[in-house]
Coordinates of N, CA and C in Angstrom, one line a residue:
M1 N -46.2 35.2 72.2 CA -46.6 33.9 71.6 C -47.7 34.1 70.6
L2 N -48.7 35.0 70.9 CA -49.8 35.3 70.0 C -49.2 35.9 68.7
V3 N -48.2 36.8 68.9 CA -47.6 37.5 67.7 C -47.0 36.4 66.8
L4 N -46.2 35.5 67.4 CA -45.6 34.4 66.7 C -46.6 33.6 66.0
M5 N -47.7 33.2 66.6 CA -48.7 32.4 66.0 C -49.3 33.1 64.8
R6 N -49.6 34.4 65.0 CA -50.2 35.1 63.9 C -49.2 35.2 62.7
Y7 N -47.9 35.4 63.0 CA -46.9 35.5 61.9 C -46.8 34.1 61.2
L8 N -46.8 33.0 61.9 CA -46.7 31.7 61.3 C -48.0 31.5 60.5
Y9 N -49.2 31.9 61.0 CA -50.4 31.7 60.3 C -50.5 32.4 59.0
K10 N -49.9 33.6 58.9 CA -49.9 34.4 57.7 C -49.1 33.7 56.6
H11 N -47.9 33.1 57.1 CA -47.1 32.4 56.1 C -47.7 31.1 55.7
F12 N -48.4 30.5 56.5 CA -49.1 29.2 56.1 C -50.2 29.6 55.1
Q13 N -50.8 30.7 55.3 CA -51.9 31.1 54.4 C -51.3 31.4 53.0
S14 N -50.2 32.2 53.0 CA -49.6 32.6 51.7 C -49.0 31.4 51.0
A15 N -48.7 30.3 51.8 CA -48.1 29.1 51.1 C -49.2 28.2 50.7
H16 N -50.4 28.4 51.0 CA -51.5 27.5 50.6 C -51.9 27.7 49.2
M17 N -52.0 26.6 48.4 CA -52.3 26.7 47.0 C -53.3 25.6 46.7
K18 N -54.5 26.0 46.3 CA -55.5 25.0 45.9 C -55.7 24.0 47.0
G19 N -55.8 24.4 48.3 CA -56.1 23.5 49.4 C -54.9 22.6 49.8
V20 N -53.7 22.8 49.1 CA -52.6 21.9 49.4 C -51.5 22.9 49.9
L21 N -50.8 22.5 51.0 CA -49.8 23.3 51.6 C -48.5 23.2 50.7
N22 N -48.0 24.3 50.2 CA -46.9 24.3 49.4 C -45.6 24.3 50.2
I23 N -45.1 23.1 50.4 CA -43.9 23.0 51.4 C -42.7 23.8 50.9
K24 N -42.5 23.8 49.6 CA -41.4 24.5 49.0 C -41.3 26.0 49.4
I25 N -42.5 26.6 49.3 CA -42.6 28.0 49.7 C -42.2 28.2 51.2
L26 N -42.8 27.4 52.0 CA -42.5 27.5 53.4 C -41.0 27.3 53.7
I27 N -40.4 26.3 53.0 CA -39.0 26.1 53.2 C -38.1 27.3 52.8
N28 N -38.5 27.9 51.7 CA -37.8 29.1 51.2 C -38.0 30.2 52.2
R29 N -39.2 30.4 52.7 CA -39.5 31.5 53.6 C -38.6 31.4 54.9
F30 N -38.4 30.2 55.4 CA -37.7 30.0 56.6 C -36.2 29.7 56.4
G31 N -35.8 29.7 55.2 CA -34.3 29.5 55.0 C -33.8 28.1 55.1
I32 N -34.7 27.1 55.0 CA -34.2 25.8 55.1 C -33.9 25.2 53.7
Y33 N -34.4 25.7 52.7 CA -34.2 25.2 51.4 C -32.7 25.2 50.9
P34 N -32.0 26.3 51.2 CA -30.6 26.3 50.9 C -29.8 25.2 51.6
L35 N -30.3 24.9 52.8 CA -29.7 23.8 53.6 C -29.9 22.5 52.9
L36 N -31.1 22.3 52.4 CA -31.4 21.0 51.7 C -30.6 20.9 50.4
Q37 N -30.3 22.0 49.8 CA -29.5 22.0 48.6 C -28.1 21.5 48.9
S38 N -27.6 21.8 50.1 CA -26.3 21.3 50.5 C -26.4 20.1 51.4
K39 N -27.2 19.2 51.0 CA -27.5 18.0 51.9 C -26.3 17.2 52.2
N40 N -25.3 17.2 51.3 CA -24.1 16.4 51.5 C -23.3 16.9 52.7
Y41 N -23.3 18.3 52.8 CA -22.6 18.9 54.0 C -23.4 18.6 55.3
L42 N -24.7 18.6 55.2 CA -25.5 18.2 56.3 C -25.3 16.8 56.7
Y43 N -25.2 15.9 55.8 CA -24.9 14.5 56.1 C -23.6 14.3 56.7
V44 N -22.6 15.0 56.3 CA -21.3 15.0 56.9 C -21.3 15.3 58.3
A45 N -22.0 16.4 58.6 CA -22.1 16.9 60.0 C -22.9 15.8 60.9
I46 N -23.9 15.2 60.3 CA -24.7 14.2 61.1 C -23.8 13.0 61.4
T47 N -23.1 12.5 60.4 CA -22.2 11.4 60.6 C -21.2 11.6 61.6
F48 N -20.6 12.8 61.6 CA -19.6 13.2 62.7 C -20.2 13.1 64.1
I49 N -21.4 13.6 64.2 CA -22.1 13.6 65.5 C -22.4 12.2 66.0
L50 N -23.0 11.4 65.0 CA -23.3 10.0 65.4 C -22.0 9.2 65.7
F51 N -21.0 9.5 65.0 CA -19.7 8.8 65.2 C -19.2 9.0 66.6
S52 N -19.3 10.3 67.1 CA -18.8 10.6 68.4 C -19.6 10.0 69.5
Y53 N -20.8 9.6 69.3 CA -21.7 9.1 70.3 C -21.9 7.6 70.2
T54 N -21.4 7.0 69.2 CA -21.7 5.6 69.0 C -21.2 4.7 70.1
D55 N -19.9 4.9 70.5 CA -19.4 4.1 71.5 C -20.1 4.2 72.9
I56 N -20.5 5.4 73.2 CA -21.3 5.6 74.5 C -22.6 4.9 74.4
I57 N -23.3 5.1 73.3 CA -24.6 4.4 73.2 C -24.6 2.9 73.2
I58 N -23.6 2.3 72.6 CA -23.5 0.9 72.5 C -23.0 0.3 73.9
L59 N -22.2 1.1 74.6 CA -21.7 0.7 75.9 C -22.9 0.6 76.9
K60 N -23.9 1.4 76.6 CA -25.1 1.4 77.5 C -25.8 0.0 77.4
L61 N -25.6 -0.7 76.3 CA -26.2 -2.0 76.2 C -25.5 -3.1 77.0
Y62 N -24.3 -2.9 77.4 CA -23.4 -3.9 77.9 C -22.9 -3.7 79.4
T63 N -22.9 -2.4 79.8 CA -22.3 -2.1 81.1 C -23.1 -1.1 81.9
T64 N -22.5 -0.7 83.0 CA -23.2 0.2 83.9 C -22.9 1.7 83.6
D65 N -23.7 2.6 84.2 CA -23.5 4.0 84.0 C -22.2 4.4 84.6
F66 N -21.7 3.8 85.7 CA -20.5 4.1 86.3 C -19.3 3.9 85.3
I67 N -19.3 2.7 84.6 CA -18.3 2.4 83.7 C -18.3 3.4 82.5
I68 N -19.5 3.7 82.1 CA -19.7 4.6 81.0 C -19.1 6.0 81.3
G69 N -19.3 6.4 82.6 CA -18.7 7.6 83.1 C -17.2 7.6 83.0
L70 N -16.6 6.5 83.5 CA -15.2 6.4 83.4 C -14.7 6.5 81.9
Y71 N -15.4 5.8 81.1 CA -15.0 5.8 79.6 C -15.1 7.2 79.0
S72 N -16.2 7.9 79.4 CA -16.4 9.2 78.9 C -15.3 10.2 79.2
V73 N -14.8 10.0 80.4 CA -13.7 10.9 80.8 C -12.4 10.6 80.0
D74 N -12.2 9.3 79.7 CA -11.0 8.9 78.9 C -11.2 9.5 77.5
V75 N -12.4 9.5 77.0 CA -12.6 10.1 75.7 C -12.4 11.6 75.7
K76 N -12.9 12.3 76.7 CA -12.7 13.7 76.8 C -11.2 14.1 76.9
I77 N -10.4 13.4 77.7 CA -9.0 13.7 77.8 C -8.3 13.4 76.5
A78 N -8.6 12.2 75.9 CA -7.9 11.9 74.6 C -8.3 12.8 73.5
S79 N -9.5 13.4 73.5 CA -9.9 14.3 72.5 C -9.1 15.7 72.6
L80 N -8.4 15.9 73.6 CA -7.5 17.1 73.7 C -6.4 17.0 72.6
L81 N -6.2 15.9 72.1 CA -5.2 15.7 71.0 C -5.7 16.5 69.7
L82 N -7.0 16.7 69.6 CA -7.5 17.4 68.5 C -7.3 18.9 68.5
I83 N -6.8 19.4 69.6 CA -6.6 20.9 69.7 C -5.7 21.5 68.6
P84 N -4.6 20.9 68.3 CA -3.7 21.4 67.2 C -4.4 21.4 65.8
S85 N -5.2 20.4 65.6 CA -6.0 20.3 64.3 C -7.0 21.5 64.2
S86 N -7.7 21.7 65.3 CA -8.7 22.8 65.3 C -8.0 24.2 65.1
I87 N -6.9 24.3 65.7 CA -6.1 25.6 65.6 C -5.7 25.8 64.2
V88 N -5.1 24.8 63.6 CA -4.6 24.9 62.2 C -5.7 25.2 61.2
L89 N -6.8 24.5 61.4 CA -8.0 24.7 60.5 C -8.6 26.1 60.6
S90 N -8.6 26.6 61.8 CA -9.1 28.0 62.1 C -8.2 29.0 61.4
L91 N -6.9 28.8 61.5 CA -5.9 29.8 61.0 C -5.7 29.7 59.5
Y92 N -5.8 28.5 58.9 CA -5.4 28.3 57.5 C -6.5 27.8 56.6
G93 N -7.7 27.6 57.2 CA -8.8 27.1 56.3 C -9.1 28.1 55.2
Y94 N -9.2 29.4 55.6 CA -9.6 30.4 54.6 C -8.5 30.5 53.5
E95 N -7.2 30.4 54.0 CA -6.1 30.5 53.0 C -6.1 29.4 52.0
F96 N -6.5 28.2 52.5 CA -6.6 27.0 51.6 C -7.6 27.3 50.5
V97 N -8.7 27.8 50.9 CA -9.8 28.1 49.9 C -9.3 29.2 48.9
Q98 N -8.7 30.2 49.4 CA -8.2 31.3 48.5 C -7.2 30.8 47.5
L99 N -6.3 30.0 48.0 CA -5.2 29.4 47.1 C -5.8 28.5 46.0
Y100 N -6.8 27.7 46.4 CA -7.5 26.9 45.5 C -8.3 27.7 44.4
K101 N -9.0 28.7 44.9 CA -9.7 29.5 44.0 C -8.8 30.2 43.0
A102 N -7.6 30.6 43.4 CA -6.6 31.3 42.6 C -5.8 30.3 41.7
N103 N -6.1 29.0 41.9 CA -5.5 27.9 41.1 C -4.0 27.9 41.4
K104 N -3.6 28.2 42.6 CA -2.2 28.1 43.0 C -2.0 26.8 43.8
L105 N -2.1 25.7 43.0 CA -2.1 24.4 43.6 C -0.8 24.0 44.1
I106 N 0.3 24.4 43.5 CA 1.7 24.1 44.0 C 1.9 24.7 45.4
K107 N 1.5 25.9 45.5 CA 1.7 26.6 46.8 C 0.7 26.0 47.8
L108 N -0.5 25.6 47.4 CA -1.4 25.0 48.3 C -0.9 23.6 48.8
K109 N -0.4 22.9 47.9 CA 0.2 21.5 48.3 C 1.3 21.7 49.2
S110 N 2.2 22.7 48.9 CA 3.4 22.9 49.8 C 2.9 23.3 51.2
L111 N 1.9 24.2 51.3 CA 1.4 24.6 52.6 C 0.8 23.4 53.4
H112 N 0.0 22.6 52.6 CA -0.6 21.5 53.2 C 0.4 20.5 53.8
V113 N 1.4 20.2 53.0 CA 2.5 19.3 53.5 C 3.2 19.8 54.8
K114 N 3.5 21.1 54.8 CA 4.1 21.7 55.9 C 3.2 21.6 57.2
L115 N 1.9 21.9 57.0 CA 1.0 21.8 58.1 C 0.8 20.4 58.7
V116 N 0.8 19.4 57.8 CA 0.7 18.0 58.2 C 1.9 17.7 59.0
K117 N 3.1 18.1 58.6 CA 4.3 17.8 59.4 C 4.2 18.5 60.8
Y118 N 3.8 19.7 60.8 CA 3.6 20.4 62.1 C 2.6 19.7 63.0
L119 N 1.5 19.2 62.4 CA 0.5 18.5 63.2 C 1.0 17.2 63.7
I120 N 1.9 16.5 63.0 CA 2.5 15.2 63.4 C 3.3 15.5 64.6
V121 N 4.2 16.5 64.6 CA 5.1 16.8 65.7 C 4.3 17.2 66.9
T122 N 3.4 18.2 66.7 CA 2.6 18.7 67.9 C 1.7 17.6 68.5
G123 N 1.2 16.7 67.6 CA 0.4 15.6 68.1 C 1.2 14.7 68.9
L124 N 2.4 14.3 68.5 CA 3.2 13.4 69.3 C 3.6 14.0 70.6
I125 N 4.0 15.3 70.6 CA 4.3 16.0 71.8 C 3.1 16.0 72.8
L126 N 2.0 16.3 72.3 CA 0.8 16.3 73.2 C 0.4 14.9 73.6
L127 N 0.7 13.9 72.8 CA 0.4 12.5 73.1 C 1.3 12.1 74.3
I128 N 2.6 12.5 74.3 CA 3.5 12.2 75.4 C 3.0 12.8 76.7
I129 N 2.6 14.1 76.6 CA 2.2 14.8 77.8 C 0.9 14.2 78.4
L130 N 0.0 13.8 77.5 CA -1.3 13.2 78.0 C -1.0 11.8 78.6
F131 N 0.0 11.1 78.1 CA 0.3 9.8 78.6 C 1.0 9.9 79.9
V132 N 2.0 10.8 80.0 CA 2.8 10.9 81.2 C 2.0 11.4 82.4
F133 N 1.2 12.5 82.1 CA 0.4 13.1 83.1 C -1.0 12.6 83.2
G134 N -1.3 11.5 82.5 CA -2.6 10.9 82.5 C -3.2 10.7 83.9
P135 N -2.5 10.1 84.8 CA -3.1 9.9 86.2 C -3.5 11.2 86.9
Y136 N -2.6 12.2 86.7 CA -2.9 13.5 87.4 C -4.1 14.1 86.7
I137 N -4.2 14.1 85.4 CA -5.4 14.7 84.7 C -6.7 13.9 85.1
H138 N -6.6 12.6 85.2 CA -7.8 11.8 85.6 C -8.2 12.2 87.1
S139 N -7.2 12.5 87.9 CA -7.5 12.8 89.3 C -8.3 14.1 89.4
L140 N -8.2 15.0 88.4 CA -9.0 16.2 88.4 C -10.5 16.0 88.3
F141 N -10.9 14.8 87.8 CA -12.3 14.5 87.7 C -12.8 13.7 88.9
G142 N -11.9 13.4 89.9 CA -12.3 12.7 91.1 C -11.5 11.5 91.4
D143 N -11.5 11.0 92.6 CA -10.7 9.8 93.0 C -11.1 8.6 92.3
D144 N -12.3 8.4 91.9 CA -12.8 7.2 91.2 C -12.1 7.0 89.8
F145 N -11.5 8.1 89.3 CA -10.9 8.0 87.9 C -9.4 7.8 87.9
I146 N -8.8 7.8 89.1 CA -7.4 7.6 89.2 C -6.9 6.2 88.9
D147 N -7.7 5.2 89.4 CA -7.3 3.8 89.2 C -8.1 3.2 88.0
N148 N -8.5 4.0 87.1 CA -9.3 3.5 85.9 C -8.3 2.7 85.0
D149 N -8.9 1.8 84.3 CA -8.1 0.9 83.4 C -7.4 1.7 82.4
S150 N -6.0 1.7 82.5 CA -5.2 2.6 81.6 C -5.2 2.1 80.2
S151 N -5.4 0.8 79.9 CA -5.4 0.2 78.6 C -6.5 0.9 77.7
I152 N -7.6 1.2 78.2 CA -8.7 1.9 77.5 C -8.2 3.3 77.1
Y153 N -7.6 3.9 78.0 CA -7.1 5.3 77.8 C -6.0 5.3 76.7
I154 N -5.1 4.3 76.8 CA -4.0 4.2 75.8 C -4.6 4.0 74.4
I155 N -5.6 3.1 74.3 CA -6.2 2.8 73.0 C -6.8 4.0 72.4
L156 N -7.5 4.8 73.3 CA -8.2 6.0 72.8 C -7.2 7.1 72.4
L157 N -6.1 7.1 73.1 CA -5.0 8.1 72.8 C -4.4 7.8 71.4
V158 N -4.2 6.5 71.1 CA -3.7 6.1 69.8 C -4.7 6.4 68.7
A159 N -6.0 6.2 69.0 CA -7.1 6.4 68.0 C -7.1 7.9 67.7
Y160 N -7.1 8.8 68.7 CA -7.2 10.2 68.5 C -5.9 10.8 67.9
V161 N -4.8 10.2 68.2 CA -3.5 10.8 67.6 C -3.5 10.5 66.1
I162 N -4.2 9.5 65.7 CA -4.3 9.2 64.2 C -5.1 10.3 63.5
H163 N -6.0 10.9 64.3 CA -6.8 12.0 63.7 C -6.0 13.2 63.4
V164 N -5.0 13.5 64.3 CA -4.3 14.8 64.3 C -3.7 15.2 62.9
P165 N -2.9 14.4 62.2 CA -2.4 14.9 61.0 C -3.4 15.2 59.9
F166 N -4.6 14.7 60.1 CA -5.7 14.8 59.0 C -6.6 16.0 59.3
G167 N -6.2 16.9 60.1 CA -7.0 18.1 60.5 C -7.4 19.0 59.3
T168 N -6.6 18.9 58.3 CA -6.9 19.8 57.1 C -7.5 19.0 55.9
Y169 N -7.6 17.7 56.1 CA -8.1 16.9 55.0 C -9.6 17.2 54.6
E170 N -10.4 17.5 55.7 CA -11.8 17.8 55.4 C -11.9 19.0 54.5
T171 N -11.1 20.0 54.7 CA -11.2 21.2 53.9 C -10.8 20.9 52.4
M172 N -9.8 20.0 52.3 CA -9.4 19.6 50.9 C -10.5 18.9 50.2
Y173 N -11.2 18.0 50.9 CA -12.3 17.3 50.3 C -13.4 18.3 49.9
L174 N -13.9 19.1 50.8 CA -15.0 19.9 50.6 C -14.8 21.0 49.6
M175 N -13.6 21.6 49.5 CA -13.4 22.7 48.6 C -13.2 22.2 47.2
T176 N -12.8 20.9 47.0 CA -12.6 20.4 45.7 C -13.9 19.7 45.1
G177 N -15.0 19.9 45.8 CA -16.3 19.3 45.3 C -16.4 17.8 45.5
R178 N -15.7 17.3 46.5 CA -15.8 15.9 46.8 C -16.5 15.6 48.1
E179 N -17.5 16.5 48.5 CA -18.2 16.3 49.7 C -19.0 15.0 49.8
R180 N -19.5 14.6 48.6 CA -20.3 13.4 48.5 C -19.5 12.2 48.9
L181 N -18.3 12.1 48.3 CA -17.3 11.0 48.6 C -16.9 11.1 50.1
F182 N -16.7 12.3 50.6 CA -16.4 12.5 52.0 C -17.5 12.0 52.9
Y183 N -18.7 12.3 52.6 CA -19.9 11.8 53.3 C -20.0 10.3 53.3
K184 N -19.8 9.7 52.1 CA -19.9 8.2 52.0 C -18.8 7.6 52.9
N185 N -17.6 8.1 52.8 CA -16.5 7.5 53.6 C -16.8 7.6 55.1
N186 N -17.4 8.7 55.5 CA -17.7 8.9 56.9 C -18.8 7.9 57.3
M187 N -19.8 7.7 56.4 CA -20.9 6.8 56.7 C -20.4 5.3 56.8
Y188 N -19.5 4.9 55.9 CA -18.9 3.6 56.0 C -18.1 3.4 57.3
A189 N -17.4 4.4 57.7 CA -16.6 4.4 59.0 C -17.6 4.3 60.2
L190 N -18.7 5.0 60.1 CA -19.7 4.9 61.1 C -20.3 3.5 61.2
L191 N -20.7 3.0 60.1 CA -21.2 1.6 60.1 C -20.2 0.6 60.6
L192 N -19.0 0.8 60.2 CA -17.9 -0.1 60.7 C -17.8 0.0 62.2
N193 N -17.8 1.2 62.7 CA -17.7 1.4 64.1 C -18.9 0.8 64.9
I194 N -20.1 0.9 64.3 CA -21.2 0.3 65.0 C -21.1 -1.2 65.0
C195 N -20.7 -1.8 63.9 CA -20.6 -3.3 63.8 C -19.6 -3.8 64.8
F196 N -18.4 -3.2 64.7 CA -17.3 -3.7 65.6 C -17.6 -3.4 67.1
S197 N -18.2 -2.3 67.3 CA -18.6 -2.0 68.7 C -19.6 -3.0 69.3
L198 N -20.6 -3.4 68.5 CA -21.6 -4.4 69.0 C -20.9 -5.7 69.2
V199 N -20.0 -6.1 68.4 CA -19.4 -7.4 68.5 C -18.3 -7.4 69.6
L200 N -17.4 -6.5 69.5 CA -16.3 -6.5 70.5 C -16.8 -6.0 71.8
G201 N -17.8 -5.1 71.8 CA -18.3 -4.7 73.1 C -19.0 -5.8 73.9
Y202 N -19.6 -6.7 73.1 CA -20.3 -7.9 73.8 C -19.3 -8.8 74.5
F203 N -18.1 -9.0 73.9 CA -17.1 -9.9 74.4 C -16.1 -9.2 75.4
Y204 N -15.8 -7.9 75.1 CA -14.7 -7.2 75.9 C -15.2 -5.9 76.5
L205 N -16.5 -5.6 76.4 CA -17.0 -4.4 77.1 C -16.3 -3.1 76.6
E206 N -15.9 -2.3 77.5 CA -15.4 -1.0 77.1 C -14.1 -1.1 76.3
I207 N -13.3 -2.1 76.6 CA -12.0 -2.2 75.8 C -12.4 -2.6 74.4
G208 N -13.3 -3.4 74.2 CA -13.8 -3.8 72.8 C -14.3 -2.6 72.1
V209 N -15.1 -1.7 72.8 CA -15.6 -0.5 72.1 C -14.5 0.4 71.7
A210 N -13.5 0.6 72.6 CA -12.4 1.4 72.3 C -11.6 0.9 71.1
I211 N -11.4 -0.4 71.0 CA -10.7 -1.0 69.9 C -11.5 -0.8 68.6
A212 N -12.8 -0.9 68.7 CA -13.7 -0.6 67.5 C -13.6 0.8 67.1
T213 N -13.5 1.8 68.0 CA -13.2 3.2 67.6 C -11.9 3.3 66.9
L214 N -10.9 2.7 67.4 CA -9.6 2.7 66.8 C -9.6 2.2 65.4
I215 N -10.2 1.1 65.2 CA -10.3 0.4 63.9 C -11.0 1.3 62.9
S216 N -12.2 1.9 63.3 CA -13.0 2.7 62.4 C -12.2 4.0 62.0
I217 N -11.6 4.6 63.0 CA -10.8 5.9 62.7 C -9.6 5.6 61.8
L218 N -9.0 4.4 62.0 CA -7.9 4.0 61.1 C -8.3 3.8 59.7
Y219 N -9.5 3.1 59.5 CA -10.0 3.0 58.2 C -10.3 4.3 57.6
L220 N -11.0 5.2 58.3 CA -11.4 6.5 57.8 C -10.2 7.3 57.3
R221 N -9.2 7.4 58.1 CA -8.0 8.2 57.8 C -7.1 7.6 56.7
V222 N -7.0 6.3 56.6 CA -6.2 5.6 55.6 C -6.9 5.9 54.2
F223 N -8.2 5.7 54.2 CA -9.0 5.9 53.0 C -8.8 7.4 52.5
Q224 N -8.9 8.3 53.4 CA -8.7 9.8 53.1 C -7.3 10.1 52.5
Y225 N -6.3 9.5 53.2 CA -5.0 9.7 52.7 C -4.8 9.2 51.3
V226 N -5.2 8.0 51.0 CA -5.0 7.4 49.7 C -5.8 8.2 48.7
E227 N -7.0 8.6 49.0 CA -7.8 9.3 48.0 C -7.2 10.7 47.7
L228 N -6.8 11.4 48.8 CA -6.2 12.7 48.6 C -4.8 12.6 47.8
K229 N -4.1 11.6 48.1 CA -2.7 11.5 47.6 C -2.8 11.1 46.1
Y230 N -3.7 10.3 45.7 CA -3.7 9.7 44.3 C -4.9 10.1 43.5
R231 N -5.9 10.7 44.0 CA -7.1 11.0 43.2 C -7.6 12.5 43.3
N232 N -7.0 13.2 44.3 CA -7.4 14.6 44.4 C -6.7 15.5 43.5
P233 N -7.3 16.5 42.8 CA -6.6 17.3 41.8 C -5.5 18.1 42.4
I234 N -5.5 18.4 43.7 CA -4.4 19.2 44.3 C -3.1 18.4 44.2
Y235 N -3.1 17.1 44.3 CA -1.9 16.3 44.3 C -1.7 15.6 43.0
E236 N -2.4 15.9 42.0 CA -2.2 15.3 40.6 C -1.0 16.0 39.9

């Protein structure tokens, strides 16, 4: 601890200029400045995190911890639908970037269309599995989750299956220099989710919050599809 304090003190001394602490020097020393230069990427990450916790936080205003626990399990199970998207992004994300850098847009578009079709098929198959075996999967979390309201689970399954075909869209946005538009779109979806969750959650509790999540995800993905299809250089 003493060594760490001495190390920090030396850097604070070196950053001191005319009695005023030079924040920029400190930021450069500790590697934070490059992060600030990419603030749009940081904002994207923050909005994703906030989006994933909005429903739980708002439910806290209207219902009990037990209901929130039941809802959280539904979210965890439904989020298994995102596995194909994560796999595709891990396997083909680098190839997307390389094709775009080489200006092989036709090949990139062809690969993207093929992967979207693959994600639709795998997403629907996984949706059927999670729907059919839903009661059994819920029972793995305890007896209290077996008789949980299935309508909430179904709404969340629909919401997350909408996500699946768009697993590669984030890469398309970011590598074409549209991260600011991507961030703004995420922020609008987040605000939409908060507003609908507050209103629908007040009247319909966890079902209302689940519907709000569905609406905001639908808005987010429809906007991304339209923008990529008609305004992104890859599809021009």
